[in-house]
mmCIF file of C-alpha atoms in Angstrom:
data_model
loop_
_atom_site.group_PDB
_atom_site.id
_atom_site.type_symbol
_atom_site.label_atom_id
_atom_site.label_comp_id
_atom_site.label_asym_id
_atom_site.label_seq_id
_atom_site.Cartn_x
_atom_site.Cartn_y
_atom_site.Cartn_z
ATOM 1 C CA MET A 10 0.000 0.000 0.000
ATOM 2 C CA ASN A 11 1.449 3.340 -1.086
ATOM 3 C CA THR A 12 0.440 6.192 1.183
ATOM 4 C CA SER A 13 1.587 9.725 0.551
ATOM 5 C CA PHE A 14 0.852 12.857 2.485
ATOM 6 C CA LEU A 15 0.270 16.287 1.028
ATOM 7 C CA PHE A 16 1.404 19.228 3.120
ATOM 8 C CA ILE A 17 0.002 22.552 2.059
ATOM 9 C CA MET A 18 1.846 25.663 3.179
ATOM 10 C CA LEU A 19 -0.631 28.148 4.554
ATOM 11 C CA ASP A 20 -0.180 31.733 3.412
ATOM 12 C CA PHE A 21 -2.681 33.381 5.801
ATOM 13 C CA PHE A 22 -3.864 32.690 9.339
ATOM 14 C CA GLU A 23 -5.463 34.686 12.134
ATOM 15 C CA ASN A 24 -5.907 34.043 15.847
ATOM 16 C CA ASP A 25 -7.047 36.189 18.808
ATOM 17 C CA TYR A 26 -3.694 37.981 18.949
ATOM 18 C CA ALA A 27 -2.377 38.453 15.435
ATOM 19 C CA THR A 28 -2.704 37.997 11.695
ATOM 20 C CA TYR A 29 -0.028 35.883 9.968
ATOM 21 C CA LYS A 30 0.746 36.292 6.267
ATOM 22 C CA LEU A 31 3.403 34.563 4.167
ATOM 23 C CA SER A 32 4.541 36.564 1.140
ATOM 24 C CA ASP A 33 7.770 36.670 -0.879
ATOM 25 C CA GLY A 34 9.565 34.345 1.547
ATOM 26 C CA ILE A 35 8.838 36.518 4.606
ATOM 27 C CA LEU A 36 6.344 35.647 7.325
ATOM 28 C CA SER A 37 4.606 38.813 8.533
ATOM 29 C CA ILE A 38 2.872 38.840 11.896
ATOM 30 C CA ARG A 39 0.685 41.858 12.610
ATOM 31 C CA TYR A 40 -0.523 42.014 16.193
ATOM 32 C CA HIS A 41 -4.096 43.206 16.730
ATOM 33 C CA SER A 42 -4.613 46.683 18.145
ATOM 34 C CA GLY A 43 -4.692 46.854 21.947
ATOM 35 C CA VAL A 44 -3.561 43.250 22.460
ATOM 36 C CA SER A 45 -1.961 42.183 25.747
ATOM 37 C CA ILE A 46 0.401 39.222 25.596
ATOM 38 C CA ASP A 47 0.859 36.934 28.584
ATOM 39 C CA PHE A 48 2.611 33.558 28.773
ATOM 40 C CA ASP A 49 -0.402 31.593 27.449
ATOM 41 C CA ALA A 50 -0.813 34.038 24.559
ATOM 42 C CA ALA A 51 2.898 33.727 23.715
ATOM 43 C CA ILE A 52 2.575 29.932 23.564
ATOM 44 C CA GLN A 53 -0.414 30.194 21.184
ATOM 45 C CA ILE A 54 1.323 32.795 19.001
ATOM 46 C CA VAL A 55 4.407 30.572 18.579
ATOM 47 C CA LYS A 56 2.324 27.420 18.065
ATOM 48 C CA ASP A 57 0.329 29.071 15.267
ATOM 49 C CA ARG A 58 3.475 30.511 13.655
ATOM 50 C CA LEU A 59 5.137 27.095 13.623
ATOM 51 C CA LEU A 60 1.982 25.568 12.141
ATOM 52 C CA MET A 61 2.159 28.066 9.279
ATOM 53 C CA GLN A 62 5.861 27.490 8.688
ATOM 54 C CA GLN A 63 5.584 23.677 8.592
ATOM 55 C CA GLY A 64 9.276 23.265 9.374
ATOM 56 C CA GLU A 65 10.544 25.943 6.973
ATOM 57 C CA LEU A 66 13.175 28.374 8.290
ATOM 58 C CA LEU A 67 11.985 31.919 7.480
ATOM 59 C CA PRO A 68 12.692 35.580 8.221
ATOM 60 C CA VAL A 69 9.853 37.131 10.248
ATOM 61 C CA LEU A 70 8.474 40.663 10.235
ATOM 62 C CA CYS A 71 6.603 41.461 13.489
ATOM 63 C CA ASP A 72 4.363 44.510 13.421
ATOM 64 C CA ILE A 73 4.085 45.199 17.153
ATOM 65 C CA ARG A 74 2.451 48.629 16.865
ATOM 66 C CA GLY A 75 -0.829 47.208 18.217
ATOM 67 C CA VAL A 76 0.679 45.558 21.313
ATOM 68 C CA LYS A 77 -0.500 47.282 24.480
ATOM 69 C CA GLU A 78 1.609 45.232 26.891
ATOM 70 C CA ILE A 79 3.628 42.044 27.187
ATOM 71 C CA ASN A 80 4.599 40.466 30.496
ATOM 72 C CA LYS A 81 8.026 39.176 31.511
ATOM 73 C CA SER A 82 7.266 35.460 31.131
ATOM 74 C CA ALA A 83 5.857 36.056 27.631
ATOM 75 C CA ARG A 84 8.962 38.051 26.619
ATOM 76 C CA GLY A 85 11.218 35.256 27.860
ATOM 77 C CA TYR A 86 9.239 32.597 26.017
ATOM 78 C CA LEU A 87 9.179 34.585 22.767
ATOM 79 C CA ALA A 88 12.932 35.254 22.943
ATOM 80 C CA ALA A 89 13.797 31.577 23.448
ATOM 81 C CA GLU A 90 11.102 29.230 22.115
ATOM 82 C CA GLY A 91 9.732 31.939 19.859
ATOM 83 C CA SER A 92 12.999 32.108 17.906
ATOM 84 C CA VAL A 93 12.708 28.525 16.635
ATOM 85 C CA LEU A 94 12.763 28.342 12.817
ATOM 86 C CA ILE A 95 13.338 32.101 12.453
ATOM 87 C CA LYS A 96 16.310 33.272 10.349
ATOM 88 C CA ALA A 97 15.993 36.902 11.490
ATOM 89 C CA ALA A 98 13.306 39.159 12.953
ATOM 90 C CA ALA A 99 12.361 42.735 12.173
ATOM 91 C CA PHE A 100 10.020 44.647 14.474
ATOM 92 C CA ILE A 101 7.799 47.435 13.158
ATOM 93 C CA ILE A 102 7.428 50.138 15.781
ATOM 94 C CA GLU A 103 5.661 53.469 15.832
ATOM 95 C CA SER A 104 4.420 54.805 19.110
ATOM 96 C CA PRO A 105 6.647 55.337 22.105
ATOM 97 C CA VAL A 106 5.014 52.213 23.634
ATOM 98 C CA SER A 107 6.004 49.847 20.801
ATOM 99 C CA GLU A 108 9.473 51.396 20.624
ATOM 100 C CA VAL A 109 10.029 50.869 24.354
ATOM 101 C CA LEU A 110 8.664 47.305 24.168
ATOM 102 C CA SER A 111 10.954 46.456 21.255
ATOM 103 C CA SER A 112 14.156 47.909 22.690
ATOM 104 C CA PHE A 113 13.467 46.453 26.141
ATOM 105 C CA TYR A 114 12.767 43.009 24.642
ATOM 106 C CA ILE A 115 15.948 43.014 22.534
ATOM 107 C CA ARG A 116 18.157 44.400 25.317
ATOM 108 C CA THR A 117 16.922 42.197 28.186
ATOM 109 C CA ASN A 118 15.949 38.948 26.462
ATOM 110 C CA LYS A 119 18.764 38.837 23.895
ATOM 111 C CA PRO A 120 17.051 36.678 21.246
ATOM 112 C CA PRO A 121 19.508 34.237 19.593
ATOM 113 C CA ILE A 122 18.699 35.495 16.085
ATOM 114 C CA PRO A 123 19.536 38.716 14.224
ATOM 115 C CA ASN A 124 16.869 41.330 14.945
ATOM 116 C CA ARG A 125 16.263 45.043 14.508
ATOM 117 C CA SER A 126 13.469 47.569 14.907
ATOM 118 C CA PHE A 127 12.175 49.783 12.101
ATOM 119 C CA GLN A 128 9.512 52.424 11.598
ATOM 120 C CA SER A 129 9.139 51.498 7.928
ATOM 121 C CA ILE A 130 7.915 48.144 6.595
ATOM 122 C CA GLU A 131 10.017 48.658 3.441
ATOM 123 C CA GLU A 132 13.225 49.084 5.492
ATOM 124 C CA ALA A 133 12.353 46.029 7.571
ATOM 125 C CA LYS A 134 11.836 43.935 4.436
ATOM 126 C CA ARG A 135 15.188 45.071 3.022
ATOM 127 C CA PHE A 136 16.848 43.943 6.258
ATOM 128 C CA LEU A 137 15.053 40.569 6.159
ATOM 129 C CA ASN A 138 15.826 39.968 2.482
ATOM 130 C CA GLY A 139 19.477 39.675 3.517
ATOM 131 C CA PHE A 140 18.553 36.408 5.217
#
């Protein structure tokens, strides 16, 4: 008996926290406006991202402008477990809140992948295209 499995790469997904979109080899994650991320939310966010990637190593663009807050345990989880299968990460920031969140996350959690913050999606994509 010959059994074969077909894996279909998703190119769009949405959960309670974010919208995920795969385009031109970059996975974009846009967090919903006003979202608060705790440890359980971080686990779901990573689980859904990994489901979309289906084992493929990708650069990730994270639009965190909508994030209202993220607690310490969630930041730790995202820096460690959340870096799995990510070549590099670019964070889109705008308000003072997202800028503070991004710089604090990078400085204190030291993710094991290349990462930078940008105010422009185009600049972020140029950075990620190098990976």
